[in-house]
Short mmCIF file of C-alpha atoms in Angstrom, two decimals:
data_model
loop_
_atom_site.label_atom_id
_atom_site.label_comp_id
_atom_site.label_asym_id
_atom_site.label_seq_id
_atom_site.Cartn_x
_atom_site.Cartn_y
_atom_site.Cartn_z
CA MET A 21 70.29 68.75 109.92
CA THR A 22 72.66 68.90 112.92
CA VAL A 23 75.33 71.37 112.80
CA ARG A 24 78.37 70.23 114.20
CA GLN A 25 80.45 72.71 116.48
CA ASP A 26 84.11 72.69 116.33
CA VAL A 27 85.34 71.57 119.74
CA HIS A 28 88.17 74.26 119.37
CA SER A 29 85.76 76.50 118.90
CA ALA A 30 83.38 75.72 121.38
CA GLY A 31 82.36 78.67 123.36
CA ILE A 32 84.56 81.31 121.81
CA PRO A 33 83.20 84.64 120.25
CA VAL A 34 83.25 85.85 116.92
CA LEU A 35 85.37 88.33 117.87
CA CYS A 36 88.40 86.36 119.09
CA GLN A 37 88.11 82.84 116.33
CA SER A 38 90.38 83.67 113.68
CA CYS A 39 92.93 85.69 115.53
CA GLU A 40 96.24 85.54 115.81
CA ALA A 41 96.70 86.40 119.61
CA ARG A 42 93.75 83.60 120.38
CA HIS A 43 96.81 80.83 120.00
CA ARG A 44 100.08 82.85 119.86
CA GLY A 45 99.41 85.94 121.58
CA VAL A 46 98.75 86.47 125.71
CA CYS A 47 94.40 85.86 124.98
CA GLY A 48 95.97 82.08 124.29
CA ALA A 49 96.41 82.29 128.04
CA LEU A 50 92.69 82.76 128.86
CA ASP A 51 89.88 80.97 129.07
CA ALA A 52 86.90 80.70 126.93
CA ASP A 53 84.45 82.29 129.61
CA GLN A 54 87.69 85.01 130.37
CA LEU A 55 87.84 85.65 127.00
CA VAL A 56 83.71 86.22 125.99
CA GLY A 57 84.79 88.90 128.98
CA LEU A 58 87.49 90.14 127.16
CA ALA A 59 85.81 90.61 124.28
CA LYS A 60 82.64 92.26 125.74
CA ILE A 61 85.17 94.64 127.17
CA SER A 62 87.89 95.29 123.24
CA SER A 63 87.81 96.70 120.51
CA LYS A 64 89.79 96.28 117.06
CA HIS A 65 90.28 99.21 115.00
CA THR A 66 93.41 99.88 111.99
CA ILE A 67 95.44 102.85 112.17
CA GLU A 68 97.11 104.15 109.99
CA PRO A 69 100.78 104.72 109.16
CA GLY A 70 103.21 107.05 110.47
CA VAL A 71 99.86 107.90 113.37
CA GLU A 72 101.18 107.60 117.07
CA LEU A 73 99.59 105.01 119.24
CA ILE A 74 101.69 106.20 122.37
CA GLY A 75 103.86 108.06 123.44
CA ASP A 76 106.95 108.29 126.06
CA ALA A 77 105.33 109.07 128.60
CA GLU A 78 102.25 109.10 128.34
CA THR A 79 99.67 107.99 130.43
CA VAL A 80 98.64 104.87 130.05
CA ASP A 81 94.67 103.83 129.42
CA SER A 82 94.70 100.55 127.32
CA TYR A 83 97.21 97.57 125.97
CA SER A 84 96.58 95.75 122.10
CA ASN A 85 97.56 92.71 120.77
CA VAL A 86 98.40 93.04 117.73
CA LEU A 87 96.35 91.33 114.68
CA SER A 88 98.87 92.69 112.14
CA GLY A 89 101.18 95.21 110.18
CA VAL A 90 104.38 96.32 112.36
CA VAL A 91 104.76 98.33 114.96
CA LYS A 92 108.25 101.21 115.74
CA LEU A 93 109.66 101.81 119.15
CA THR A 94 111.33 104.49 119.47
CA LYS A 95 113.19 105.52 122.67
CA SER A 96 113.70 110.23 122.18
CA LEU A 97 116.00 112.43 123.78
CA SER A 98 115.79 115.41 125.34
CA ASP A 99 116.61 117.40 122.40
CA GLY A 100 113.95 115.70 120.38
CA ARG A 101 116.09 112.97 118.35
CA GLN A 102 114.72 109.33 118.51
CA GLN A 103 116.24 105.88 117.76
CA ILE A 104 114.35 102.54 116.54
CA VAL A 105 114.86 100.61 119.40
CA GLY A 106 112.49 98.01 118.84
CA LEU A 107 109.43 97.04 116.31
CA GLN A 108 106.03 94.92 116.76
CA PHE A 109 104.78 92.55 114.53
CA ALA A 110 101.14 90.68 115.10
CA PRO A 111 100.61 89.44 117.76
CA ASP A 112 102.52 91.09 120.27
CA PHE A 113 101.58 91.92 123.15
CA LEU A 114 101.78 96.23 123.14
CA GLY A 115 102.37 98.34 126.65
CA ARG A 116 103.33 97.56 129.99
CA PRO A 117 101.68 95.95 132.63
CA PHE A 118 101.39 97.44 135.33
CA LYS A 119 103.07 100.69 135.16
CA VAL A 120 101.04 104.62 134.97
CA GLU A 121 103.08 105.77 131.72
CA SER A 122 104.85 105.07 129.05
CA ALA A 123 108.45 104.67 128.52
CA ILE A 124 108.61 104.16 124.93
CA ASN A 125 106.66 105.68 121.59
CA ALA A 126 105.06 104.01 119.59
CA GLU A 127 103.64 104.04 116.09
CA ALA A 128 102.04 102.31 113.40
CA ALA A 129 105.00 101.41 110.74
CA THR A 130 102.32 100.45 108.22
CA ALA A 131 98.73 99.80 108.15
CA VAL A 132 98.54 98.48 111.92
CA SER A 133 95.07 96.29 112.51
CA LEU A 134 94.37 96.17 116.97
CA CYS A 135 93.19 94.81 119.75
CA SER A 136 92.82 97.05 121.78
CA PHE A 137 91.21 96.46 125.91
CA PRO A 138 90.89 98.43 129.42
CA ARG A 139 94.36 98.12 130.96
CA ALA A 140 92.26 98.31 134.79
CA SER A 141 90.60 94.95 133.06
CA ILE A 142 93.59 93.46 132.16
CA GLU A 143 95.57 93.58 135.25
CA ARG A 144 93.19 93.07 136.60
CA MET A 145 92.62 89.15 135.29
CA MET A 146 96.80 88.79 135.09
CA ARG A 147 96.24 88.79 139.10
CA GLU A 148 93.81 86.40 138.40
CA SER A 149 95.49 84.03 136.05
CA GLN A 150 98.57 83.07 136.83
CA GLU A 151 98.51 81.54 133.47
CA LEU A 152 97.54 84.96 131.77
CA GLU A 153 100.55 86.07 134.04
CA HIS A 154 102.91 83.75 132.87
CA ARG A 155 102.24 84.42 129.31
CA LEU A 156 103.20 88.01 129.69
CA LEU A 157 106.25 87.65 131.69
CA LYS A 158 107.21 85.05 128.68
CA GLN A 159 106.51 87.88 125.91
CA THR A 160 108.36 90.41 128.46
CA LEU A 161 111.29 87.93 128.62
CA ASN A 162 111.71 86.77 124.99
CA GLU A 163 111.19 90.77 123.89
CA LEU A 164 114.43 90.80 126.39
CA ASP A 165 116.20 88.16 124.82
CA GLU A 166 115.90 89.70 121.38
CA ALA A 167 117.04 92.81 122.18
CA ARG A 168 119.86 90.61 123.80
CA ASP A 169 121.01 89.53 120.69
CA TRP A 170 120.48 93.13 118.96
CA MET A 171 122.52 93.89 121.35
CA VAL A 172 124.76 91.71 118.98
CA THR A 173 124.50 92.65 115.95
CA LEU A 174 124.06 96.62 116.18
CA GLY A 175 127.83 95.49 117.95
CA ARG A 176 130.11 93.83 116.06
CA LYS A 177 128.02 92.56 113.23
CA THR A 178 129.26 93.87 109.57
CA ALA A 179 127.01 95.88 107.09
CA ALA A 180 126.21 92.96 105.05
CA GLU A 181 125.40 90.59 108.02
CA LYS A 182 123.20 93.92 109.34
CA VAL A 183 120.95 94.61 106.80
CA ALA A 184 120.93 91.08 106.17
CA SER A 185 120.01 90.35 110.02
CA PHE A 186 117.32 92.82 109.26
CA LEU A 187 115.10 91.04 106.45
CA LEU A 188 115.27 88.69 108.16
CA MET A 189 113.66 89.32 111.35
CA ILE A 190 111.14 91.16 108.71
CA ALA A 191 110.44 87.92 106.80
CA ARG A 192 110.44 85.35 109.62
CA ASN A 193 107.90 87.81 111.21
CA ILE A 194 105.68 90.57 109.51
CA ASP A 195 103.05 87.94 107.93
CA PRO A 196 101.97 85.49 111.18
CA THR A 197 100.09 82.77 109.15
CA LEU A 198 103.47 82.32 107.11
CA ASP A 199 103.95 78.20 107.57
CA PRO A 200 107.69 78.11 109.49
CA ALA A 201 108.87 75.65 106.54
CA THR A 202 108.52 77.69 104.01
CA ASN A 203 111.78 79.30 102.09
CA ALA A 204 110.95 81.51 100.34
CA THR A 205 108.06 84.78 101.15
CA SER A 206 107.31 88.32 99.63
CA PHE A 207 106.68 91.13 102.39
CA GLU A 208 106.46 95.12 101.66
CA LEU A 209 109.55 96.91 103.71
CA PRO A 210 107.46 98.70 106.72
CA LEU A 211 110.16 101.18 107.00
CA THR A 212 111.98 103.63 104.23
CA ARG A 213 116.08 103.92 103.80
CA ALA A 214 116.80 106.35 105.92
CA ASP A 215 115.38 104.52 109.27
CA ILE A 216 115.79 101.31 108.23
CA ALA A 217 120.19 103.24 108.52
CA ASP A 218 118.66 104.56 111.32
CA PHE A 219 117.34 101.28 113.81
CA LEU A 220 120.86 99.44 111.85
CA GLY A 221 123.52 102.29 113.11
CA LEU A 222 125.01 102.85 108.85
CA THR A 223 124.41 104.90 106.65
CA ILE A 224 121.39 105.20 104.18
CA GLU A 225 123.91 104.00 102.19
CA THR A 226 125.38 101.52 102.83
CA VAL A 227 122.26 100.03 103.64
CA SER A 228 121.39 100.62 99.65
CA ARG A 229 124.33 99.22 98.51
CA GLN A 230 124.34 95.85 100.83
CA LEU A 231 120.36 95.91 99.41
CA THR A 232 122.07 95.87 95.96
CA ARG A 233 124.37 93.08 97.37
CA LEU A 234 122.11 91.28 97.87
CA ARG A 235 119.93 91.17 94.91
CA THR A 236 123.42 91.12 92.56
CA ASP A 237 123.45 88.01 94.68
CA GLY A 238 119.98 86.09 93.96
CA LEU A 239 119.21 86.14 98.00
CA ILE A 240 116.14 89.01 96.38
CA ARG A 241 114.16 90.93 94.39
CA THR A 242 112.63 93.92 94.80
CA GLU A 243 110.00 96.01 93.05
CA ASN A 244 109.28 99.62 93.32
CA ASN A 245 112.13 99.98 96.23
CA ARG A 246 109.93 98.75 99.15
CA HIS A 247 108.25 94.96 98.24
CA VAL A 248 110.75 92.37 99.09
CA THR A 249 111.14 89.09 97.64
CA VAL A 250 113.31 86.48 99.99
CA THR A 251 113.97 83.64 97.58
CA SER A 252 116.19 82.03 100.19
CA LEU A 253 115.70 82.47 104.12
CA THR A 254 118.42 79.72 104.48
CA ARG A 255 121.01 81.34 102.15
CA LEU A 256 119.81 84.93 103.87
CA ALA A 257 119.96 83.66 107.76
CA GLY A 258 123.68 82.76 105.82
CA ARG A 259 124.45 86.31 105.18
CA SER A 260 123.39 87.17 108.74
CA GLY A 261 126.35 85.60 111.04
CA ALA A 262 123.30 83.83 112.88
#
């Protein structure tokens, strides 16, 4: 009996065949030979919630693709205060190429699965592959666009719109396999109410009131304070002021 090989997986390392980063992330810029080389020096590992992945001003030795889960990015002030400045989801690239020290704190907000590789190796591949460099530049520009959009959310939107925008961002990004055409989805909130309030520039009480209003209006259902079901992404987008 002849075993037929999938042309889309021919030559692709087993480590990479089911990886979302290979299709939608930076690794999508690599050919089969480059993926084989990267797979030889890569390692997959799972990080528990609350574990710091990289600290501010720490030397960067490796980069990672986020395979699942949510990474919380924070900036620290000299007196110890912190501000959540972003969230990363699969298949985001964790790290800033050609930067020796981290300028941000990255922490696992949920259980996070990562595929990590040495910094020197990926930077060498960037010099050799224009497409890889282009992918990383495109992701950086996307992150810049998202940061600008979030500035509008924080600076101009009402409390109700802020909470709806946050839930919409989680709903659309937390599951990389979610069908874009889906209009309902469920997920575990990756942040505590206190973290959500910090991220949105609101009080915990205001966040709780807005979640209650969304639940009363039938846009969401909640269980155990953390499990959220969005009944209509279209209606939630309407509430977000987008």
